[in-house]
XYZ file of C-alpha atoms in Angstrom:
636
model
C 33.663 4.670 16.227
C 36.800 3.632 18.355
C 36.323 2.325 21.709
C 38.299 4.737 23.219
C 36.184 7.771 22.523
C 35.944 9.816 25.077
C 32.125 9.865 27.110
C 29.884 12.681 26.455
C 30.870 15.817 28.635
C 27.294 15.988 30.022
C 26.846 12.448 31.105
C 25.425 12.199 34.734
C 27.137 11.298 37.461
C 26.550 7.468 38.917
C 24.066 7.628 41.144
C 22.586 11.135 40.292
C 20.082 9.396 37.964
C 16.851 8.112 39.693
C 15.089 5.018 39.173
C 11.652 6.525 39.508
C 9.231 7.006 36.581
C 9.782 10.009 34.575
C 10.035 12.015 31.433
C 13.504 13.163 30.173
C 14.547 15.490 27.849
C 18.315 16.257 25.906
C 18.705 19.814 25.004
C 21.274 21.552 22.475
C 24.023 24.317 23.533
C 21.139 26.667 22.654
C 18.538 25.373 25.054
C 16.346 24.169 22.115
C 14.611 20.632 23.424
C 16.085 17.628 20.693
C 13.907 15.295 22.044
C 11.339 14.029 24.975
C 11.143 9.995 26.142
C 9.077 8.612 29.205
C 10.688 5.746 31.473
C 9.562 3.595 34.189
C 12.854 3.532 35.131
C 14.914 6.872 34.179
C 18.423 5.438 35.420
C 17.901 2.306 33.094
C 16.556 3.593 30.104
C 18.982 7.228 30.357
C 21.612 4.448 30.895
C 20.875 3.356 27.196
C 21.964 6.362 25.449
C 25.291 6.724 27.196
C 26.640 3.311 26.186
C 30.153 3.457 24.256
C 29.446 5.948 21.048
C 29.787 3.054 18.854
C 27.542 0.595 20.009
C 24.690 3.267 19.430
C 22.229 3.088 16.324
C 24.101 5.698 13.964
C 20.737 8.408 14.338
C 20.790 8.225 17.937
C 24.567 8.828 18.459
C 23.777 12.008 16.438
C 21.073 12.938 18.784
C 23.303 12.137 21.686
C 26.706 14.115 20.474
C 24.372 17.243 19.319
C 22.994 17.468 22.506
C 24.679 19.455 25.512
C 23.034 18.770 28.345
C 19.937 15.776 29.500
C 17.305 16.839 32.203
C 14.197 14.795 33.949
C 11.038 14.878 35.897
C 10.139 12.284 38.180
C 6.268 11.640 37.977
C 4.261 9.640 40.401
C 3.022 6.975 37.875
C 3.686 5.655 34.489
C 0.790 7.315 33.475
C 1.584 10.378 34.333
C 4.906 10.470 32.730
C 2.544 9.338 29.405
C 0.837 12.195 29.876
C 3.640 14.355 30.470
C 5.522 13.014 27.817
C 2.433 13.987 25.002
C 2.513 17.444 26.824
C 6.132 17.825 26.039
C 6.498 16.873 22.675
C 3.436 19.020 21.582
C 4.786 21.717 23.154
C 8.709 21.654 22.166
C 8.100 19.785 18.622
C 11.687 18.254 19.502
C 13.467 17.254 16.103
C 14.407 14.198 16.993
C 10.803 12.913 17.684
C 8.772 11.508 15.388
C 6.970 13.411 13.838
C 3.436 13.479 12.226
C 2.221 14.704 8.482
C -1.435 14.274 6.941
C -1.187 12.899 3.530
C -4.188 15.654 2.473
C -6.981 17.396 4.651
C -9.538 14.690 4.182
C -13.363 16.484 3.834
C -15.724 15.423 7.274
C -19.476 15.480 7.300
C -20.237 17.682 10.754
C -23.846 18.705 12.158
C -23.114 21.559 14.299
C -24.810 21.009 17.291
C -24.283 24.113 19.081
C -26.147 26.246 17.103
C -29.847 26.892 17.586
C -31.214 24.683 14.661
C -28.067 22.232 13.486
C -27.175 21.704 10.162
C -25.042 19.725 8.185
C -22.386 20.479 6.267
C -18.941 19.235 4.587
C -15.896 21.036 5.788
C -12.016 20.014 6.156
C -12.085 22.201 9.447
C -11.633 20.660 12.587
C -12.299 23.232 14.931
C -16.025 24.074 14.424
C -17.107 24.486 18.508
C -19.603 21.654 19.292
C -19.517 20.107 16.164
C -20.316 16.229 16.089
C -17.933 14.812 13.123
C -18.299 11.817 10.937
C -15.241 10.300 8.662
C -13.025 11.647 7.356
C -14.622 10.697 3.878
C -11.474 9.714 0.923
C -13.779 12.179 -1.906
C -15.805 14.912 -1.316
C -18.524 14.113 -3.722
C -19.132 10.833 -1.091
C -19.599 12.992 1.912
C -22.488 14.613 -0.732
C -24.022 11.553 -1.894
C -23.982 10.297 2.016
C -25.960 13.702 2.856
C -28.364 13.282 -0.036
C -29.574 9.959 1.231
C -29.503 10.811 5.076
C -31.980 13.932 5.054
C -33.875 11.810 3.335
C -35.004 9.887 6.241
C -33.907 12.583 8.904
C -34.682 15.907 7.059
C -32.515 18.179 8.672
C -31.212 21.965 7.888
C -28.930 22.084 5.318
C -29.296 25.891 4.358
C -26.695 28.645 5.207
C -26.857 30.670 8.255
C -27.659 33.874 6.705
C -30.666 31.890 5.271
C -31.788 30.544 8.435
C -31.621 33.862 10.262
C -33.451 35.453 7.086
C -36.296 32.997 6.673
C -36.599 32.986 10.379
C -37.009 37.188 10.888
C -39.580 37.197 7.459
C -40.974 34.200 8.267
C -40.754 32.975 4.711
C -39.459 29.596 4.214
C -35.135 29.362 2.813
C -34.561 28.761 -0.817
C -33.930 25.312 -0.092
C -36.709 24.966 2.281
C -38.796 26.044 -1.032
C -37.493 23.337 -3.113
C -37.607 20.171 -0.621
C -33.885 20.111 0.115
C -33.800 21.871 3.304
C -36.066 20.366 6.719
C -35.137 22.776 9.443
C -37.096 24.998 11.553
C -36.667 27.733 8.613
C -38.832 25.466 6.018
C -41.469 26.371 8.702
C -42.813 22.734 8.648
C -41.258 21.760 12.174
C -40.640 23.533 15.131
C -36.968 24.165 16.669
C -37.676 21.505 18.836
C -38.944 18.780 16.179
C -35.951 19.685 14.469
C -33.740 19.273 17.529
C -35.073 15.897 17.592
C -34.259 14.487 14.471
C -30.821 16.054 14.896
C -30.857 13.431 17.798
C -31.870 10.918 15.416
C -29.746 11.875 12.658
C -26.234 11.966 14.589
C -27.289 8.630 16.690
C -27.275 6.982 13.374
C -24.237 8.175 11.986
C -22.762 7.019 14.882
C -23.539 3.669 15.297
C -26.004 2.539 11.920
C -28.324 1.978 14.760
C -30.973 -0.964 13.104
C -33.867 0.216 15.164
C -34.456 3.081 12.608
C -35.021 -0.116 9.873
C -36.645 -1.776 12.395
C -39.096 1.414 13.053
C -39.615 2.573 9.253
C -40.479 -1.311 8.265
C -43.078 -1.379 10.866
C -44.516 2.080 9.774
C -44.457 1.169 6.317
C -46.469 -1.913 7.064
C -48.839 -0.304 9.278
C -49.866 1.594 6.508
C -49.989 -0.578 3.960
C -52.216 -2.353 6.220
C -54.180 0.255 6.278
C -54.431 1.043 2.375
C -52.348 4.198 3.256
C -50.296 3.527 0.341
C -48.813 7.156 -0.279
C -47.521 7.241 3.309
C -46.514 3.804 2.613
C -44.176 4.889 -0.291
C -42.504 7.198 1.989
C -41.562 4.909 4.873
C -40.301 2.832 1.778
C -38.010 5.523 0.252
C -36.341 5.792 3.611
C -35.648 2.475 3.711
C -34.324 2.593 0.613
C -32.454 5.346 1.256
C -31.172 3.933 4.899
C -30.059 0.731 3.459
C -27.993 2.607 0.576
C -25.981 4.809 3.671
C -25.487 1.316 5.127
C -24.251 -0.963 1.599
C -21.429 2.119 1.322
C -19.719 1.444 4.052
C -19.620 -2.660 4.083
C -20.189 -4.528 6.913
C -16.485 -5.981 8.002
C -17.280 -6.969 11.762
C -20.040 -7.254 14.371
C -22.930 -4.863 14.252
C -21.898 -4.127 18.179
C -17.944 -3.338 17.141
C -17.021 0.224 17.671
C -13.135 -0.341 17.624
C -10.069 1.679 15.830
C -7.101 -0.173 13.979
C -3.967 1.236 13.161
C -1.921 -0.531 9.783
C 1.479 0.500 10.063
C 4.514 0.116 7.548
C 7.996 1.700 7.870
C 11.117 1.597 7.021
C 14.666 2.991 8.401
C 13.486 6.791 8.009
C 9.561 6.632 7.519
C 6.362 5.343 7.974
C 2.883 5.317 6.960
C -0.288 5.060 9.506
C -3.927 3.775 8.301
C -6.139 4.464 11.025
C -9.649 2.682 10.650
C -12.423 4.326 12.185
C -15.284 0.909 13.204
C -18.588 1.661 14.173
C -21.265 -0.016 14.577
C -19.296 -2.637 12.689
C -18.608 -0.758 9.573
C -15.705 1.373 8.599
C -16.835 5.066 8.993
C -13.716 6.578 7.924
C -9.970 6.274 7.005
C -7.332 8.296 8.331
C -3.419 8.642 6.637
C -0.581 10.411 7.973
C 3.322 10.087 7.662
C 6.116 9.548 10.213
C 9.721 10.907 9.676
C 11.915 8.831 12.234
C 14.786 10.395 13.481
C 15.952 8.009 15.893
C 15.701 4.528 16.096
C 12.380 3.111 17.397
C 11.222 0.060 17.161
C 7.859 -1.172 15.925
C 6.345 -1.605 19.257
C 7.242 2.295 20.679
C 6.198 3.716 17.207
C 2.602 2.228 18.252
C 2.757 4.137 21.413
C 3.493 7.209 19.469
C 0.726 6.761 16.983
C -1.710 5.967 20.057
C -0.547 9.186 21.674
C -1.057 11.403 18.941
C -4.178 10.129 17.631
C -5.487 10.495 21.361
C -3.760 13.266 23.027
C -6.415 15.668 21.759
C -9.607 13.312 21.373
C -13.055 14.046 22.683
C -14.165 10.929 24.829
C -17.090 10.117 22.298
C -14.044 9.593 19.592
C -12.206 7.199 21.861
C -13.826 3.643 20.716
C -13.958 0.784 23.494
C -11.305 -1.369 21.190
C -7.951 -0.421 19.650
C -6.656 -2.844 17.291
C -2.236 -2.478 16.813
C -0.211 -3.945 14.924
C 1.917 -4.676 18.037
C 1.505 -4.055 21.548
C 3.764 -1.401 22.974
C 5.332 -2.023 26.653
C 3.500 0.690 28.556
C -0.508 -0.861 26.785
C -1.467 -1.500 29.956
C -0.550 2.426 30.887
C -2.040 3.472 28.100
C -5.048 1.385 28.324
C -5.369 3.175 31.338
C -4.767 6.672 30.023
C -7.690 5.877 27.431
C -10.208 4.663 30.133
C -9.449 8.039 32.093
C -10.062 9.948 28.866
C -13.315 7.869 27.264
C -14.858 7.434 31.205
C -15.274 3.858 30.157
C -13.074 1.134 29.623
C -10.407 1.032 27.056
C -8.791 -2.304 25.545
C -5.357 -2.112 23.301
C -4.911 -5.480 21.398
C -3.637 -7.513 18.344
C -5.982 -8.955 15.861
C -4.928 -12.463 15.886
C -7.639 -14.119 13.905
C -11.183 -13.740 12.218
C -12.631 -10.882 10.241
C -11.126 -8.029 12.951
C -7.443 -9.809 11.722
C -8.676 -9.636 7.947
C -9.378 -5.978 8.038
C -6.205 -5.523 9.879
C -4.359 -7.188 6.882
C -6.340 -4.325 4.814
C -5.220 -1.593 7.268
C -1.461 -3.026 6.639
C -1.631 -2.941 3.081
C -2.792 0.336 2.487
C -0.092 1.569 4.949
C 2.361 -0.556 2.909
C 1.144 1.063 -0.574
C 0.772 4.362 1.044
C 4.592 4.556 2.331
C 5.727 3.413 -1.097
C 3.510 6.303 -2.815
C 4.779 8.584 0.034
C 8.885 7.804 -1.326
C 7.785 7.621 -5.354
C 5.990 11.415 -5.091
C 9.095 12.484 -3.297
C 11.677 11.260 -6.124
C 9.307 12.307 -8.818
C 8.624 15.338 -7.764
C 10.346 18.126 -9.942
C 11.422 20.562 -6.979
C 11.920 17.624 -4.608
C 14.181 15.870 -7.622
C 16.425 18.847 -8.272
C 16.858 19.772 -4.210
C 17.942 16.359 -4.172
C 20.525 16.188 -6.691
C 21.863 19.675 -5.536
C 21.915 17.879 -1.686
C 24.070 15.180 -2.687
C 26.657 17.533 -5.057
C 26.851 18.847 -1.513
C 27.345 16.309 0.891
C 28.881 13.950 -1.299
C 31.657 17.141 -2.367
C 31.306 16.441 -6.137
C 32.321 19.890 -8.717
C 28.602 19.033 -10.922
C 24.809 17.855 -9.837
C 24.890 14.174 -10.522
C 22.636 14.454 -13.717
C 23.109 10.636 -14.411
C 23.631 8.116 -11.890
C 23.579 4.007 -11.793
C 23.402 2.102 -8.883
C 24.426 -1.470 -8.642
C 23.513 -4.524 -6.330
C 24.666 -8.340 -6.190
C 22.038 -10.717 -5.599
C 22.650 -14.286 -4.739
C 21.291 -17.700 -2.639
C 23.680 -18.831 -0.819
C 26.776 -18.266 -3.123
C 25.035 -19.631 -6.268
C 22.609 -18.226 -8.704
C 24.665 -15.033 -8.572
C 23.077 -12.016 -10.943
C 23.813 -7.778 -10.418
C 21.920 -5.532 -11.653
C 22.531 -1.800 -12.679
C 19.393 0.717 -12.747
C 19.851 4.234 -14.137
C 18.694 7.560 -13.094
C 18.983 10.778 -15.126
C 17.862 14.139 -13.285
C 16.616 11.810 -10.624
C 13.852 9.592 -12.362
C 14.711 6.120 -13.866
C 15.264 5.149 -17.109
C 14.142 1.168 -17.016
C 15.508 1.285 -20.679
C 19.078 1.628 -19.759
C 18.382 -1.119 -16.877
C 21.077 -4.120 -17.267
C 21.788 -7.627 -15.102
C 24.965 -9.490 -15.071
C 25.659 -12.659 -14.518
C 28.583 -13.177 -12.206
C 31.101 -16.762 -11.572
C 29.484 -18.476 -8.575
C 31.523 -16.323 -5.372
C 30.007 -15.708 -1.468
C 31.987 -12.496 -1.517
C 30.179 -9.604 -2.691
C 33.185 -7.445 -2.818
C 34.709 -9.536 -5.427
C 31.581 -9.488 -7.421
C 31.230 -5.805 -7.255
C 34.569 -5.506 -8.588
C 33.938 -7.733 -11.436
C 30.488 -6.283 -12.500
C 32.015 -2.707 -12.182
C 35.147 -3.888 -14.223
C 32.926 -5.448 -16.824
C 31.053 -2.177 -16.754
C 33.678 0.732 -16.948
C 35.255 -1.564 -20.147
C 32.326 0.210 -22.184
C 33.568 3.370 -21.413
C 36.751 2.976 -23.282
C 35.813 1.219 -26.082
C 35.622 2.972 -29.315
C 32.073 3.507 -31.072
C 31.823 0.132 -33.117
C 28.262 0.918 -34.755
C 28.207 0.715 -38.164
C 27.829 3.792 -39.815
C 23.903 4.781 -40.729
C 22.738 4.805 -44.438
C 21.927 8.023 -45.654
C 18.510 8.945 -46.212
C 17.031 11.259 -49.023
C 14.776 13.657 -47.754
C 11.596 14.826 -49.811
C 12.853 17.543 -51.245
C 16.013 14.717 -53.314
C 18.789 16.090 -51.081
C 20.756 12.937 -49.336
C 21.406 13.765 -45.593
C 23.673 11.228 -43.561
C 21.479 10.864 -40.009
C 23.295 12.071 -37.029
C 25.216 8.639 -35.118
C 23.828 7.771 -32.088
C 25.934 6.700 -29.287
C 25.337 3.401 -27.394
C 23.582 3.984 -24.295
C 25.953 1.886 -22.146
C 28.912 4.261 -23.244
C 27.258 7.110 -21.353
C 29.731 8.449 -18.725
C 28.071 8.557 -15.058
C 28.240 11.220 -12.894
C 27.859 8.955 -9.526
C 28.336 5.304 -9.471
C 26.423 3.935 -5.996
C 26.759 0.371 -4.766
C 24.655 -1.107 -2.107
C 26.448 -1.585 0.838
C 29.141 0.175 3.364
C 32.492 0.568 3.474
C 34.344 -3.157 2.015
C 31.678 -2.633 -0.995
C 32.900 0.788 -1.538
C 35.986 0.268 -1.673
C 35.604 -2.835 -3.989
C 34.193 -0.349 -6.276
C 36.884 2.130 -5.920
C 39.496 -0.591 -6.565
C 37.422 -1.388 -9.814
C 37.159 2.748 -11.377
C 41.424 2.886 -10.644
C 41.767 0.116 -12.162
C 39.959 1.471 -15.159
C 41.165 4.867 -15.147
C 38.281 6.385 -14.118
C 38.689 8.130 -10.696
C 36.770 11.154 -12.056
C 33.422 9.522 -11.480
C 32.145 9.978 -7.492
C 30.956 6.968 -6.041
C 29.164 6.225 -2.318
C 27.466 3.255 -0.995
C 24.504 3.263 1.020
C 24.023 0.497 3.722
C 20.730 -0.441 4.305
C 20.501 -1.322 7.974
C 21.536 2.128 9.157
C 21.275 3.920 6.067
C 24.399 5.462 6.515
C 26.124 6.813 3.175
C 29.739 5.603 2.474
C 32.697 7.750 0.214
C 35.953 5.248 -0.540
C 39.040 5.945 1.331
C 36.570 7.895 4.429
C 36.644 5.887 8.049
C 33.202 7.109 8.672
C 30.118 7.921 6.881
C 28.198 10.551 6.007
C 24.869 11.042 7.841
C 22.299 13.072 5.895
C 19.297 14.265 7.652
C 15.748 12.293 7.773
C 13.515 14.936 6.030
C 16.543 15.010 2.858
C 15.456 14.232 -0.631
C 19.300 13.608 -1.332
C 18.404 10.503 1.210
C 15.559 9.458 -0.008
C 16.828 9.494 -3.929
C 19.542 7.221 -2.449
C 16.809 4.526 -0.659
C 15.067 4.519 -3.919
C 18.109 3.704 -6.214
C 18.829 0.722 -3.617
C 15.415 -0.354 -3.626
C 14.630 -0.384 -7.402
C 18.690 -2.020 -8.263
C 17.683 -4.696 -5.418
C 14.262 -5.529 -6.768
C 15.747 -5.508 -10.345
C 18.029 -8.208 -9.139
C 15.829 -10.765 -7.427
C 13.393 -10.091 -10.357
C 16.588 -11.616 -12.544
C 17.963 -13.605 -10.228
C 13.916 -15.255 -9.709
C 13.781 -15.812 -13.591
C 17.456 -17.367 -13.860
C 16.456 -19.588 -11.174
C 13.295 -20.783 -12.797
C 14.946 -21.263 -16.131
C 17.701 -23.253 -14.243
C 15.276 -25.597 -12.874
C 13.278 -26.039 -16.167
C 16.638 -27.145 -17.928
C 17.616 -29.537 -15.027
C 14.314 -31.402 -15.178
C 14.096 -31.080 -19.028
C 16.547 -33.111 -19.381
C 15.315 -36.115 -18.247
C 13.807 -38.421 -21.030
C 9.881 -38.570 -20.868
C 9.683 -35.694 -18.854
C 7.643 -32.778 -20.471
C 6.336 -29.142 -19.416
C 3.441 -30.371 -17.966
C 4.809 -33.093 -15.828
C 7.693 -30.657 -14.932
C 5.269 -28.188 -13.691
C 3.110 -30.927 -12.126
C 6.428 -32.026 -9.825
C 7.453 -28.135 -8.596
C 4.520 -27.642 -7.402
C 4.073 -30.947 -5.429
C 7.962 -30.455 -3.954
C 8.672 -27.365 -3.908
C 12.376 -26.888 -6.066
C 14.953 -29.398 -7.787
C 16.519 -29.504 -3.834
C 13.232 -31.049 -2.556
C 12.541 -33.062 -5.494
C 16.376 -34.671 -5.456
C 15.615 -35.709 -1.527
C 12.039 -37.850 -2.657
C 12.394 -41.683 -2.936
C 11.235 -42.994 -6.635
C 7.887 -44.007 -4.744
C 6.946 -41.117 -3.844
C 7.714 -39.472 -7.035
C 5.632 -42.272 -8.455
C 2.761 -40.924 -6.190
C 1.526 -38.515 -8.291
C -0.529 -38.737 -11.328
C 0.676 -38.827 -14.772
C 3.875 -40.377 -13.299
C 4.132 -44.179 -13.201
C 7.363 -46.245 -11.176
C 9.849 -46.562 -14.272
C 9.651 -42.303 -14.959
C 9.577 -41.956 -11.290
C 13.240 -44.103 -11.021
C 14.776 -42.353 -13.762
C 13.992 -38.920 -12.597
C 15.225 -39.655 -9.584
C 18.308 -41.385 -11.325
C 18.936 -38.389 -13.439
C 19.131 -35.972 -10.430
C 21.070 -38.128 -7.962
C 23.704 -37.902 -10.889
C 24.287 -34.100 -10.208
């Protein structure tokens, strides 16, 4: 955007902003709240988005230029305005805030502790009043087998509450009562206050996989062995059993004193993808996954304060662990530490996992976010609604007369100028076809637009050649008759209804240059760029922005993303058959010696840099291979 474009209309006045604390929010022309931010200082952080238009990330100079007017609240203490902040967003879901999405409504195991005799159950609702929760569980069947083994040792109701109330007014023991499958009050083997104690017992396990029930049930089982009781022996030793199962399905990952909750995060320009661990009692209890749509640009460390506030905002205190393991530490942890310590009534600590097992299972958390965000981006292309709004959202935005049934996407790939290789994937109605996948390999250039131009040159030269297969022999069919088969034409002659290039505007119009060239202006073409993710049309000064949440956008990302990896993967190969050839070359010098020497240096670059001795240091290589090795490669 030029320099000279004019400031926004609503921009405050010098001076009018204060430097207090505070939460701010931009509103439209309608009133509608675009989005909320906290400050320690609202003059220098408001001062941020009313730079010059184009030194602002592309999202947030949309956020800025939609809004009409930017308000604040000065708060007494950085805390507050974290609090305020949370209150805010919940209650104006501002579009321009991150915002939240469960992958699936994972199934909990809750004992329901406000009624008169508990039970437990498995539900997916969260709002069951005075229910004690445990998970969320990733299958439903495990939240059963879990269950199973628990009333086992702490034989509490499991029945229905019309069967509790019924077995209670008849005094007749529940159905499951009958059978062994139900312990509570309505089995009319304990009391309501028995029952209400094994409840205790039940939920103060859960909670922490407290050892002094092992402890307990080994010292009653050997009390009555002792005492020849062996029938009451075999029961203390089913429990155990049955204990020590609950406690091998959830592996032990950290300290049997570690209640503590990590985050794995992974993103990208638009999304990403939380894993939050649940610890206690140094085993992982449960796993919860949601999604983030950015809007704006955030940076890693603020996208942990909004993951902290949102898993939080709502929390009980007895769901607020005493550890909270991040990725990264946001600037306000110490305000949010604080925030926490309010909420729990006990201290809170925010930190990174730096080393040990707590770093290990951090590495896990990551990974899972990683795989989940790339799941999260293949449903969306594959998906046959999401697929088809997409196409139909970039006819539209991108102007074109016909859905893009067929499009190819193309990326150069290249270290340092040399080993240069582009590839060209193919979608048709928006899933790819790896068959139609090609590489080229391009003269040795720094300039990508150049290459562009001559991989799209070498291209659209298939379109206008004529059909050179030879014609197919005819084939009798069973009844005698001869039928000539239908010709096939070559895949690569297949006329594309968008051509997209990775890049921005001098890549674009490289690729323009190349379809006039060729006579074929009919076919649209864009470019994506990936640092912005902005989407480029030739001969346009300015891009086109499509929203976050648009499966046009995120058809786009995953074109770029499978034509880049298709490149390295080709470019990686050509590299490795490069360096095989170089060293082959050299008298004496076979697979397994050339295999032995990568791995000791590294690459041909290292290996040129070593001195004959210490070539000659490894094994299998004696002082006269070791000089002409390094004879042959000084003479490249």
């Amino acid at each position: 955007m030029p320099r000279s474009a004019p400031a926004l209309p609503y921009k405050p006045k010098p001076g009018e902003i204060p430097t207090n604390p505070g939460v701010y929010r931009f509103r439209d022309a309608d009133g509608r709240v675009l989005y909320v931010g906290k400050a320690k200082n609202l003059r220098a952080r408001l001062s941020n988005y009313f730079a010059p238009l184009h030194t602002l990330h592309t999202r947030t100079r949309r956020m800025v230029t939609t809004a009409a007017s930017v308000e604040w609240t000065v708060v007494a203490s950085d805390v507050d305005s974290l609090q305020l902040e949370y209150m805010w967003i919940k209650e104006f879901d501002p579009p321009f805030n991150v915002r939240y999405r469960d992958d699936k409504s994972y199934p909990f195991m809750a004992v329901t502790l406000a009624d008169e005799a508990p039970r437990v159950i498995v539900t997916r609702n969260r709002r069951i009043p005075g229910a004690k929760y445990f998970g969320p569980y990733p299958k439903v069947w495990a939240v059963h087998d879990t269950i199973d083994l628990m009333i086992r040792v702490f034989p509490i109701r499991t029945c229905s509450d019309s069967s509790y109330k019924k077995a209670m007014a008849s005094g007749r023991p529940c159905f499951p009562g009958q059978i062994g499958r139900c312990g509570g009050p309505c089995s009319m083997k304990v009391s309501i206050e028995e029952h209400r104690a094994m409840v205790d017992d039940f939920v103060a396990f859960m909670s922490g996989g407290d050892q002094r029930f092992a402890r307990e049930l080994t010292a009653r089982m050997k009390e009555a062995a002792a005492a020849m009781d062996y029938e009451t022996a075999a029961v203390y030793r089913d429990k155990l059993q049955a204990i020590d199962a609950v406690l091998n399905k959830s592996a032990l990952v950290l300290s049997d004193d570690t209640d503590a909750d990590l985050f794995g995060i992974a993103e990208d320009e638009l999304a990403a993808t939380v894993q939050h661990f649940v610890v206690r009692g140094g085993r992982v209890r449960g796993v919860r996954a949601s999604t983030i749509e950015k809007e704006i640009d955030i940076s890693g460390a603020d996208l942990v304060d909004q993951v902290l506030q949102r898993s939080y905002g709502d929390a009980a205190a007895a769901d607020i662990p005493r550890q909270v393991l991040v990725p990264a530490l946001p600037e306000d942890a110490g305000d949010i530490e604080e925030w926490l310590s309010a909420r729990r009534g006990k201290r809170v600590s925010i930190q990174v996992a730096q080393r040990g097992r707590k770093a290990e299972l951090m590495k896990t958390a990551n990974l899972n976010a990683q795989q989940a965000l790339m799941l999260h981006k293949t449903r969306r292309t594959s998906d046959y609604v999401a697929r088809t709004q997409a196409l139909t959202d970039l006819q539209e935005a991108l102007g074109l007369s016909e859905a893009p049934l067929r499009i190819e996407c193309f990326d150069v790939s290249h270290l340092g100028g040399t080993h240069v290789v582009a590839s060209m994937v193919v979608f048709e109605d928006g899933l790819p076809r790896k068959d139609q996948y090609r590489t080229f390999g391009v003269p040795e250039t720094t300039d990508d637009t150049d290459s562009i131009h001559q991989v799209l040159t070498r291209r659209l030269a298939y379109l206008n050649r004529p059909e050179e297969q030879d014609e197919p022999e005819p084939q009798p069919t069973d009844d005698g008759e001869v039928v000539a088969p239908a010709r096939k034409k070559p895949r690569f002659a297949y006329r594309p209804q968008l051509l997209v290039v990775d890049g921005g505007k001098p890549q674009v119009e490289a690729a323009a240059r190349a379809l006039a060239d060729a006579g074929h202006e009919e076919i649209a073409l864009c470019g994506i760029a990936k640092r912005l993710e902005e989407v480029w049309l030739p001969g346009e000064d300015y891009p086109v922005i499509l929203p976050r949440t648009s499966e046009a956008l995120y058809l786009l990302q995953r074109l770029r993303d499978e034509a880049h990896r298709f490149a390295i993967t080709h470019q990686r190969k050509r590299r490795r058959r490069d360096i095989n050839s170089v060293l082959s070359e050299v008298p004496g010098l076979g697979a397994t010696r050339i295999k032995a020497l990568l791995r000791h240096f590294g690459s041909v670059a290292a290996l040129s840099e070593a001195t004959p001795e210490q070539i000659a240091e490894l094994p299998g290589i004696g002082p006269k291979l070791a000089a002409t090795v390094h004879e042959h490669l000084a003479r490249r």
